[in-house]
C-alpha cells in the first residue's frame, strides 16, 4: 500500500525507468539479509560469531566489510485473519518490525479487541487491517493505555522471520548494533583517522556515530549533533550500551546553523546524514509521500551541507548520505552545493559495492545501492573535499 502522488512516481521513474514497479515491489519486501555491525572496540568479530552460533543462530560474515555480520531473513509465510480472531493493531514503525518477526512492544499498540486478555492468542494487524503476525498477548487490552513499556505481544509466527536482534544478550551488552550494509559504507567512505576531529551533523540514534568511534579506535574527537530531544535520548541509550558515551561530545543543535553556533570547530571529517523521504527504506507496509516532501527535503539537505562545509578544514572531507533514491535529494543536491562553492570538489567514494550515481555530471563518483538490484536498502553516498 504505497500511496505516492504522480510527482513522486515520476521521480522514481526518472531513476529506474520502466523498472520502477520492480523497485516498488522490492521496497515492500525486506532484503534477504539482515545486517548488524560488530562493536570491534569490545569484541572480535570471530568471538561474537562463535557466541551467536553457540546460541543456535545462523550468522555469517560479510564478504567485504570486516565489521559486518548478517542473518538470513526467511519467508514470506502466510498469515490469515479469521472473523473470530482477536486483534492487536500496531503502528507503522512497530508493524514493520513485527513483519520481520520482532515482538510487539507496548508503545507500538494503537488498539486491540476489548476481549484480549494475558495469554490469549492474537493476530497483529496493520492500521489498514492487514494481518502480519500471530502471537500471544502479554497484556489485557483494557490496560493498554497504562502499559508504557515491555512486550505487548510475543510473536510466534510472522510473514517474514529474522532473529530478534534487540532481544539478544549480545545486543544488550553492546557487542552488536543492527545497521544496514549500505549505511555501514558511509563511514567507510569517510575514512576518519584516529587523532582527528570528526563531526556527525544529524546523528541520532547514533548508528554512524558509533561506527566512527569504532573505526577510529576511540581515538578521534567526535562531535555529534541532533535537533530532536527524543532521538537524542535514544542515542544516549545506544552510546551507553556500546560503551562510547565518554568518546562522543553529544549536543542538541539545529545543524543548519553549525557555522554560527559552533564556528570554533574545525573538522577533518564530517558526515551529513539528513532527514530524507526514506524511499529506500524497506520493508514498507505502507507509506504516503507527495512531491512536495521531496522538494522540502532537498531544500533542508542543502542547508545542512552548506553549514557543515563552513566548519570543515581546508583539506577536509565531507560525506553525504541518504536512504532515499530521488535524484532531487541526491545527485542534484551535491551538484548544487559544488556549483555554488568553488572550494568544494566531488571525489570518488571508492566503494566497490553497489553502483554509481545517475543523471548528473559527477554521477560517476557517487555510490548508489538499488533495492531490487543489490538486495539492500536504497541508499546514496557522495564524498566531497574542501580544497581552499
Ligand atoms: N545518522 C543517524 C540517522 C539520522 S536520521 C544514524 O546513522 O543513526 C536524520 C536525523 O536528523 C534525525 O535524527 C533528526 O532528528 C535529525 N534532524 C532533523 N532536523 C535537524 C536539524 N535541523 N538539526 C539537527 N538534526 C536534525
Tab-separated table of C-alpha atoms and ligand atoms in Angstrom:
chain	number	residue	atom	x	y	z
A	1	UNK	CA	0.000	0.000	0.000
A	2	UNK	CA	2.261	2.736	-1.216
A	3	UNK	CA	0.437	5.985	-1.851
A	4	UNK	CA	2.746	8.170	-3.829
A	5	UNK	CA	1.478	11.082	-5.888
A	6	UNK	CA	2.253	11.487	-9.589
A	7	UNK	CA	5.305	13.647	-8.821
A	8	UNK	CA	6.854	11.009	-6.542
A	9	UNK	CA	6.159	8.271	-9.088
A	10	UNK	CA	7.823	10.270	-11.829
A	11	UNK	CA	10.809	10.988	-9.556
A	12	UNK	CA	11.144	7.209	-9.133
A	13	UNK	CA	10.713	6.686	-12.861
A	14	UNK	CA	13.459	9.236	-13.521
A	15	UNK	CA	15.880	6.878	-11.769
A	16	UNK	CA	14.502	3.482	-12.694
A	17	UNK	CA	12.617	3.968	-15.967
A	18	UNK	CA	10.438	1.002	-16.812
A	19	UNK	CA	11.882	-0.927	-13.832
A	20	UNK	CA	10.134	1.343	-11.381
A	21	UNK	CA	7.453	-1.202	-10.495
A	22	UNK	CA	10.198	-3.739	-9.719
A	23	UNK	CA	11.674	-1.157	-7.360
A	24	UNK	CA	8.276	-0.570	-5.673
A	25	UNK	CA	7.852	-4.297	-5.255
A	26	UNK	CA	11.337	-4.634	-3.709
A	27	UNK	CA	10.788	-1.937	-1.056
A	28	UNK	CA	7.617	-3.633	0.141
A	29	UNK	CA	9.690	-6.719	0.996
A	30	UNK	CA	12.719	-7.000	3.312
A	31	UNK	CA	16.226	-7.634	1.960
A	32	UNK	CA	17.185	-11.277	2.184
A	33	UNK	CA	19.917	-10.435	4.699
A	34	UNK	CA	19.612	-8.590	7.985
A	35	UNK	CA	22.898	-6.965	8.959
A	36	UNK	CA	24.483	-5.948	12.228
A	37	UNK	CA	27.755	-4.178	12.961
A	38	UNK	CA	30.144	-5.663	15.495
A	39	UNK	CA	31.413	-3.258	18.150
A	40	UNK	CA	35.040	-4.029	17.458
A	41	UNK	CA	36.164	-1.914	20.426
A	42	UNK	CA	34.611	-4.531	22.692
A	43	UNK	CA	34.888	-7.889	20.937
A	44	UNK	CA	36.354	-9.516	17.844
A	45	UNK	CA	34.046	-10.487	15.027
A	46	UNK	CA	35.092	-14.146	15.361
A	47	UNK	CA	34.227	-14.236	19.044
A	48	UNK	CA	30.804	-12.681	18.631
A	49	UNK	CA	30.042	-15.055	15.755
A	50	UNK	CA	31.047	-18.020	17.945
A	51	UNK	CA	28.768	-16.786	20.717
A	52	UNK	CA	25.813	-16.303	18.389
A	53	UNK	CA	26.328	-19.695	16.771
A	54	UNK	CA	26.506	-21.296	20.218
A	55	UNK	CA	23.062	-19.802	20.752
A	56	UNK	CA	21.887	-21.702	17.673
A	57	UNK	CA	21.784	-18.725	15.319
A	58	UNK	CA	22.895	-18.999	11.707
A	59	UNK	CA	25.143	-15.967	11.358
A	60	UNK	CA	27.607	-15.170	8.585
A	61	UNK	CA	30.482	-12.797	7.882
A	62	UNK	CA	30.040	-10.225	5.136
A	63	UNK	CA	32.159	-10.825	2.025
A	64	UNK	CA	33.873	-7.447	2.218
A	65	UNK	CA	33.230	-5.447	5.402
A	66	UNK	CA	35.144	-6.914	8.343
A	67	UNK	CA	32.826	-5.433	10.967
A	68	UNK	CA	29.601	-6.634	9.282
A	69	UNK	CA	27.726	-9.832	10.106
A	70	UNK	CA	24.365	-10.953	8.795
A	71	UNK	CA	21.443	-13.306	9.311
A	72	UNK	CA	19.121	-14.592	6.598
A	73	UNK	CA	15.526	-13.394	6.532
A	74	UNK	CA	13.090	-16.261	5.866
A	75	UNK	CA	9.651	-16.030	4.310
A	76	UNK	CA	7.151	-14.995	3.206
A	77	UNK	CA	4.814	-17.190	5.270
A	78	UNK	CA	1.021	-16.941	5.044
A	79	UNK	CA	-0.733	-15.214	7.954
A	80	UNK	CA	-4.506	-15.311	7.753
A	81	UNK	CA	-7.177	-13.438	9.654
A	82	UNK	CA	-10.397	-15.261	10.650
A	83	UNK	CA	-13.557	-13.416	11.689
A	84	UNK	CA	-13.327	-14.619	15.266
A	85	UNK	CA	-9.624	-13.702	15.764
A	86	UNK	CA	-8.730	-11.253	18.490
A	87	UNK	CA	-6.657	-8.485	17.018
A	88	UNK	CA	-3.990	-6.044	18.122
A	89	UNK	CA	-3.343	-3.099	15.804
A	90	UNK	CA	0.292	-1.988	15.519
A	91	UNK	CA	1.516	1.441	14.411
A	92	UNK	CA	3.591	1.720	11.231
A	93	UNK	CA	7.013	1.629	12.866
A	94	UNK	CA	6.168	-1.339	15.110
A	95	UNK	CA	4.357	-3.177	12.308
A	96	UNK	CA	7.438	-3.048	10.095
A	97	UNK	CA	9.444	-4.835	12.804
A	98	UNK	CA	6.706	-7.322	13.640
A	99	UNK	CA	6.501	-8.133	9.915
A	100	UNK	CA	10.094	-9.426	10.327
A	101	UNK	CA	9.301	-11.413	13.453
A	102	UNK	CA	10.022	-8.915	16.245
A	103	UNK	CA	7.785	-8.897	19.283
A	104	UNK	CA	5.269	-6.071	19.500
A	105	UNK	CA	6.183	-3.619	22.267
A	106	UNK	CA	3.512	-1.730	24.208
A	107	UNK	CA	4.232	1.754	22.779
A	108	UNK	CA	3.561	0.390	19.277
A	109	UNK	CA	-0.010	-0.740	20.059
A	110	UNK	CA	-2.709	1.523	18.642
A	111	UNK	CA	-5.725	-0.502	19.800
A	112	UNK	CA	-6.909	-4.056	20.385
A	113	UNK	CA	-10.057	-6.160	20.674
A	114	UNK	CA	-11.672	-5.434	24.078
A	115	UNK	CA	-11.732	-9.107	24.962
A	116	UNK	CA	-7.939	-9.583	24.709
A	117	UNK	CA	-6.517	-10.983	27.975
A	118	UNK	CA	-2.998	-12.032	29.002
A	119	UNK	CA	-2.225	-15.388	27.408
A	120	UNK	CA	-4.729	-15.077	24.541
A	121	UNK	CA	-3.774	-15.942	21.007
A	122	UNK	CA	-3.947	-12.779	18.918
A	123	UNK	CA	-3.354	-11.628	15.361
A	124	UNK	CA	-1.280	-8.478	14.880
A	125	UNK	CA	-2.642	-6.289	12.082
A	126	UNK	CA	-1.630	-3.032	10.391
A	127	UNK	CA	-3.804	0.101	10.685
A	128	UNK	CA	-5.395	-0.816	7.358
A	129	UNK	CA	-6.302	-4.246	8.700
A	130	UNK	CA	-3.686	-6.494	7.090
A	131	UNK	CA	-2.626	-9.450	9.270
A	132	UNK	CA	1.149	-9.625	9.724
A	133	UNK	CA	1.737	-11.953	12.672
A	134	UNK	CA	0.248	-14.383	15.182
A	135	UNK	CA	1.269	-14.399	18.799
A	136	UNK	CA	0.352	-14.438	22.464
A	137	UNK	CA	-0.830	-11.327	24.252
A	138	UNK	CA	1.178	-10.289	27.295
A	139	UNK	CA	-1.343	-7.586	28.224
A	140	UNK	CA	-5.042	-7.168	28.933
A	141	UNK	CA	-6.430	-4.885	26.273
A	142	UNK	CA	-8.202	-2.688	28.810
A	143	UNK	CA	-4.792	-1.874	30.383
A	144	UNK	CA	-3.135	-0.956	27.110
A	145	UNK	CA	-3.139	2.784	27.818
A	146	UNK	CA	-1.385	2.361	31.153
A	147	UNK	CA	1.281	-0.082	29.933
A	148	UNK	CA	4.107	2.013	28.534
A	149	UNK	CA	6.901	-0.458	28.102
A	150	UNK	CA	7.643	-4.114	27.654
A	151	UNK	CA	6.297	-6.704	25.270
A	152	UNK	CA	2.591	-6.467	24.394
A	153	UNK	CA	2.511	-9.442	22.006
A	154	UNK	CA	5.043	-12.221	21.889
A	155	UNK	CA	5.208	-13.015	18.188
A	156	UNK	CA	5.239	-16.706	17.273
A	157	UNK	CA	4.703	-16.562	13.531
A	158	UNK	CA	5.091	-13.639	11.142
A	159	UNK	CA	5.171	-13.047	7.413
A	160	UNK	CA	8.974	-12.845	7.463
A	161	UNK	CA	11.302	-14.220	10.093
A	162	UNK	CA	14.664	-12.880	11.197
A	163	UNK	CA	16.427	-13.147	14.562
A	164	UNK	CA	15.128	-10.726	17.200
A	165	UNK	CA	18.427	-8.857	17.391
A	166	UNK	CA	17.399	-6.347	20.062
A	167	UNK	CA	16.481	-9.166	22.416
A	168	UNK	CA	19.868	-10.897	22.147
A	169	UNK	CA	22.245	-10.654	25.128
A	170	UNK	CA	24.958	-9.618	22.624
A	171	UNK	CA	22.853	-6.605	21.659
A	172	UNK	CA	22.081	-5.689	25.264
A	173	UNK	CA	25.783	-5.922	26.111
A	174	UNK	CA	26.617	-3.526	23.268
A	175	UNK	CA	28.561	-6.072	21.226
A	176	UNK	CA	26.423	-5.698	18.092
A	177	UNK	CA	24.285	-2.956	16.599
A	178	UNK	CA	21.698	-3.547	13.845
A	179	UNK	CA	22.583	-1.453	10.809
A	180	UNK	CA	22.058	-1.841	7.087
A	181	UNK	CA	25.031	-2.799	4.968
A	182	UNK	CA	24.662	0.303	2.796
A	183	UNK	CA	24.714	2.581	5.859
A	184	UNK	CA	27.992	0.996	7.008
A	185	UNK	CA	29.646	2.148	3.792
A	186	UNK	CA	29.047	5.785	4.804
A	187	UNK	CA	31.725	5.676	7.497
A	188	UNK	CA	33.927	3.524	5.255
A	189	UNK	CA	33.775	6.263	2.609
A	190	UNK	CA	34.513	8.910	5.250
A	191	UNK	CA	37.603	7.011	6.435
A	192	UNK	CA	38.074	9.078	9.635
A	193	UNK	CA	41.510	8.848	11.277
A	194	UNK	CA	42.472	8.390	14.929
A	195	UNK	CA	43.521	11.750	16.370
A	196	UNK	CA	41.310	13.781	14.033
A	197	UNK	CA	38.192	15.907	14.583
A	198	UNK	CA	35.011	14.288	13.234
A	199	UNK	CA	31.513	15.788	13.139
A	200	UNK	CA	28.202	13.968	12.649
A	201	UNK	CA	25.586	16.655	11.933
A	202	UNK	CA	22.372	14.575	12.042
A	203	UNK	CA	23.478	11.873	14.396
A	204	UNK	CA	20.588	10.309	16.300
A	205	UNK	CA	20.053	7.472	17.107
A	206	UNK	CA	23.788	7.132	16.606
A	207	UNK	CA	24.339	4.321	14.110
A	208	UNK	CA	27.026	6.189	12.207
A	209	UNK	CA	28.456	7.974	15.245
A	210	UNK	CA	29.034	4.581	16.864
A	211	UNK	CA	30.705	3.341	13.716
A	212	UNK	CA	33.001	6.420	13.641
A	213	UNK	CA	34.086	5.741	17.236
A	214	UNK	CA	34.891	2.109	16.464
A	215	UNK	CA	36.585	2.859	13.149
A	216	UNK	CA	38.896	5.416	14.812
A	217	UNK	CA	39.596	3.008	17.724
A	218	UNK	CA	38.013	5.529	20.099
A	219	UNK	CA	40.855	7.958	19.353
A	220	UNK	CA	39.081	10.704	17.400
A	221	UNK	CA	37.429	13.801	18.831
A	222	UNK	CA	33.831	13.148	17.794
A	223	UNK	CA	31.130	15.834	17.872
A	224	UNK	CA	27.596	14.574	17.288
A	225	UNK	CA	24.597	16.855	16.818
A	226	UNK	CA	20.873	16.339	16.536
A	227	UNK	CA	17.832	18.525	16.995
A	228	UNK	CA	15.347	16.021	18.392
A	229	UNK	CA	15.253	15.600	22.201
A	230	UNK	CA	13.503	12.255	21.883
A	231	UNK	CA	16.046	10.903	19.416
A	232	UNK	CA	18.959	12.275	21.463
A	233	UNK	CA	17.658	10.343	24.469
A	234	UNK	CA	17.522	7.223	22.380
A	235	UNK	CA	21.066	7.950	21.210
A	236	UNK	CA	22.325	8.302	24.796
A	237	UNK	CA	20.996	4.786	25.388
A	238	UNK	CA	22.748	3.483	22.271
A	239	UNK	CA	26.100	5.096	23.146
A	240	UNK	CA	25.868	3.852	26.754
A	241	UNK	CA	25.219	0.327	25.630
A	242	UNK	CA	28.124	0.432	23.179
A	243	UNK	CA	30.390	1.949	25.862
A	244	UNK	CA	31.011	5.013	23.646
A	245	UNK	CA	29.484	7.726	25.872
A	246	UNK	CA	32.823	9.170	27.057
A	247	UNK	CA	34.094	9.196	23.482
A	248	UNK	CA	31.404	11.442	21.962
A	249	UNK	CA	30.574	15.112	22.524
A	250	UNK	CA	26.802	14.983	22.090
A	251	UNK	CA	24.966	18.277	21.574
A	252	UNK	CA	21.402	19.295	20.833
A	253	UNK	CA	21.607	21.745	17.944
A	254	UNK	CA	19.990	22.848	14.732
A	255	UNK	CA	22.696	21.717	12.349
A	256	UNK	CA	21.661	24.192	9.679
A	257	UNK	CA	23.469	26.752	11.829
A	258	UNK	CA	26.619	24.926	12.963
A	259	UNK	CA	28.694	27.579	11.182
A	260	UNK	CA	27.330	30.262	13.511
A	261	UNK	CA	26.684	28.294	16.729
A	262	UNK	CA	29.812	26.097	16.591
A	263	UNK	CA	32.059	28.171	14.355
A	264	UNK	CA	35.067	27.273	16.554
A	265	UNK	CA	35.025	23.661	15.375
A	266	UNK	CA	37.492	22.851	12.626
A	267	UNK	CA	36.593	19.409	11.351
A	268	UNK	CA	38.789	16.989	9.415
A	269	UNK	CA	35.812	14.817	8.534
A	270	UNK	CA	32.041	15.465	8.542
A	271	UNK	CA	29.058	13.195	7.963
A	272	UNK	CA	25.820	14.787	6.784
A	273	UNK	CA	23.078	12.144	7.002
A	274	UNK	CA	19.991	14.366	6.987
A	275	UNK	CA	16.259	13.640	7.064
A	276	UNK	CA	15.068	12.463	3.649
A	277	UNK	CA	11.968	10.929	2.075
A	278	UNK	CA	13.293	7.451	3.054
A	279	UNK	CA	12.007	5.868	-0.131
A	280	UNK	CA	14.826	3.315	0.017
A	281	UNK	CA	13.939	2.020	3.495
A	282	UNK	CA	12.484	-1.474	3.474
A	283	UNK	CA	10.313	-3.320	4.167
A	284	UNK	CA	7.467	-0.820	3.815
A	285	UNK	CA	3.983	-1.981	4.705
A	286	UNK	CA	2.512	1.349	3.709
A	287	UNK	CA	3.799	4.845	3.015
A	288	UNK	CA	2.393	8.165	1.848
A	289	UNK	CA	4.544	10.770	0.105
A	290	UNK	CA	3.926	13.780	-2.105
A	291	UNK	CA	6.301	15.504	-4.450
A	292	UNK	CA	6.368	18.479	-2.070
A	293	UNK	CA	8.052	16.182	0.519
A	294	UNK	CA	10.904	15.638	-1.940
A	295	UNK	CA	11.245	19.364	-2.642
A	296	UNK	CA	11.220	20.390	1.018
A	297	UNK	CA	13.643	17.607	1.996
A	298	UNK	CA	16.117	18.709	-0.677
A	299	UNK	CA	15.984	22.337	0.485
A	300	UNK	CA	16.684	21.221	4.020
A	301	UNK	CA	19.521	18.910	2.924
A	302	UNK	CA	21.423	21.641	1.104
A	303	UNK	CA	21.275	23.818	4.226
A	304	UNK	CA	22.992	21.138	6.322
A	305	UNK	CA	25.694	20.706	3.701
A	306	UNK	CA	26.378	24.429	3.346
A	307	UNK	CA	26.651	24.939	7.077
A	308	UNK	CA	28.842	21.853	7.519
A	309	UNK	CA	31.179	22.934	4.725
A	310	UNK	CA	31.994	26.103	6.674
A	311	UNK	CA	33.279	24.218	9.733
A	312	UNK	CA	35.254	21.797	7.552
A	313	UNK	CA	39.018	22.440	7.450
A	314	UNK	CA	40.729	23.047	4.124
A	315	UNK	CA	41.841	19.566	3.079
A	316	UNK	CA	38.921	18.047	4.987
A	317	UNK	CA	36.385	15.537	3.673
A	318	UNK	CA	32.603	15.546	3.968
A	319	UNK	CA	30.387	12.551	3.222
A	320	UNK	CA	26.712	12.950	2.410
A	321	UNK	CA	24.329	10.003	2.639
A	322	UNK	CA	20.609	9.374	2.348
A	323	UNK	CA	18.315	6.352	2.445
A	324	UNK	CA	16.289	7.622	-0.473
A	325	UNK	CA	16.536	7.270	-4.221
A	326	UNK	CA	15.374	10.542	-5.765
A	327	UNK	CA	17.846	12.469	-7.922
A	328	UNK	CA	16.429	15.648	-6.372
A	329	UNK	CA	17.668	14.647	-2.888
A	330	UNK	CA	20.889	13.008	-4.007
A	331	UNK	CA	22.902	13.905	-7.104
A	332	UNK	CA	21.213	17.285	-7.593
A	333	UNK	CA	21.812	18.383	-4.000
A	334	UNK	CA	25.530	17.722	-4.413
A	335	UNK	CA	25.718	19.356	-7.857
A	336	UNK	CA	24.040	22.468	-6.438
A	337	UNK	CA	26.412	22.543	-3.468
A	338	UNK	CA	29.584	22.351	-5.536
A	339	UNK	CA	28.132	24.654	-8.186
A	340	UNK	CA	27.826	27.401	-5.588
A	341	UNK	CA	31.199	26.938	-3.857
A	342	UNK	CA	34.342	26.620	-5.960
A	343	UNK	CA	36.289	25.295	-2.943
A	344	UNK	CA	34.176	22.136	-2.757
A	345	UNK	CA	35.004	19.278	-5.134
A	346	UNK	CA	33.433	15.884	-5.646
A	347	UNK	CA	35.808	12.987	-5.037
A	348	UNK	CA	35.178	9.318	-5.720
A	349	UNK	CA	33.605	7.355	-2.855
A	350	UNK	CA	35.904	4.463	-3.797
A	351	UNK	CA	33.241	1.995	-2.721
A	352	UNK	CA	33.412	-1.166	-4.790
A	353	UNK	CA	29.939	-2.389	-3.842
A	354	UNK	CA	26.629	-1.066	-5.253
A	355	UNK	CA	26.702	1.021	-8.409
A	356	UNK	CA	27.447	4.583	-9.462
A	357	UNK	CA	25.144	7.612	-9.310
A	358	UNK	CA	22.841	8.609	-12.126
A	359	UNK	CA	21.898	11.521	-14.332
A	360	UNK	CA	24.301	14.353	-13.430
A	361	UNK	CA	27.866	15.406	-14.404
A	362	UNK	CA	29.571	13.917	-11.311
A	363	UNK	CA	27.388	10.823	-11.069
A	364	UNK	CA	30.341	8.513	-11.837
A	365	UNK	CA	31.893	9.462	-8.465
A	366	UNK	CA	28.829	8.729	-6.312
A	367	UNK	CA	27.624	5.394	-4.918
A	368	UNK	CA	24.084	4.095	-5.055
A	369	UNK	CA	22.573	0.906	-3.716
A	370	UNK	CA	19.409	-0.210	-5.512
A	371	UNK	CA	16.966	-2.399	-3.519
A	372	UNK	CA	15.931	-4.607	-6.441
A	373	UNK	CA	19.466	-4.938	-7.827
A	374	UNK	CA	21.719	-5.135	-4.768
A	375	UNK	CA	19.230	-6.648	-2.303
A	376	UNK	CA	19.886	-3.757	0.138
A	377	UNK	CA	18.251	-0.574	1.363
A	378	UNK	CA	18.008	2.077	-1.367
A	379	UNK	CA	20.929	4.317	-0.488
A	380	UNK	CA	23.126	7.153	-1.781
A	381	UNK	CA	26.652	8.221	-0.780
A	382	UNK	CA	28.694	11.185	-2.036
A	383	UNK	CA	32.125	12.365	-0.953
A	384	UNK	CA	33.252	15.998	-1.119
A	385	UNK	CA	36.654	17.550	-0.488
A	386	UNK	CA	37.292	21.134	0.595
A	387	UNK	CA	40.270	22.325	-1.402
A	388	UNK	CA	40.579	26.038	-0.489
B	1	LIG	N1	22.760	9.357	11.237
B	1	LIG	C1	21.739	8.669	12.009
B	1	LIG	C2	20.364	8.782	11.364
B	1	LIG	C3	19.948	10.214	11.131
B	1	LIG	S1	18.280	10.433	10.589
B	1	LIG	C4	22.185	7.225	12.199
B	1	LIG	O1	23.014	6.726	11.430
B	1	LIG	O2	21.724	6.587	13.148
B	1	LIG	C5	18.218	12.170	10.485
B	1	LIG	C6	18.329	12.899	11.804
B	1	LIG	O3	18.325	14.289	11.523
B	1	LIG	C7	17.172	12.671	12.782
B	1	LIG	O4	17.668	12.132	13.979
B	1	LIG	C8	16.613	14.075	13.041
B	1	LIG	O5	16.248	14.305	14.388
B	1	LIG	C9	17.794	14.941	12.667
B	1	LIG	N2	17.458	16.329	12.321
B	1	LIG	C10	16.385	16.802	11.650
B	1	LIG	N3	16.448	18.148	11.534
B	1	LIG	C11	17.585	18.538	12.169
B	1	LIG	C12	18.213	19.807	12.381
B	1	LIG	N4	17.669	20.923	11.908
B	1	LIG	N5	19.395	19.833	13.040
B	1	LIG	C13	19.958	18.694	13.503
B	1	LIG	N6	19.413	17.468	13.322
B	1	LIG	C14	18.251	17.399	12.661
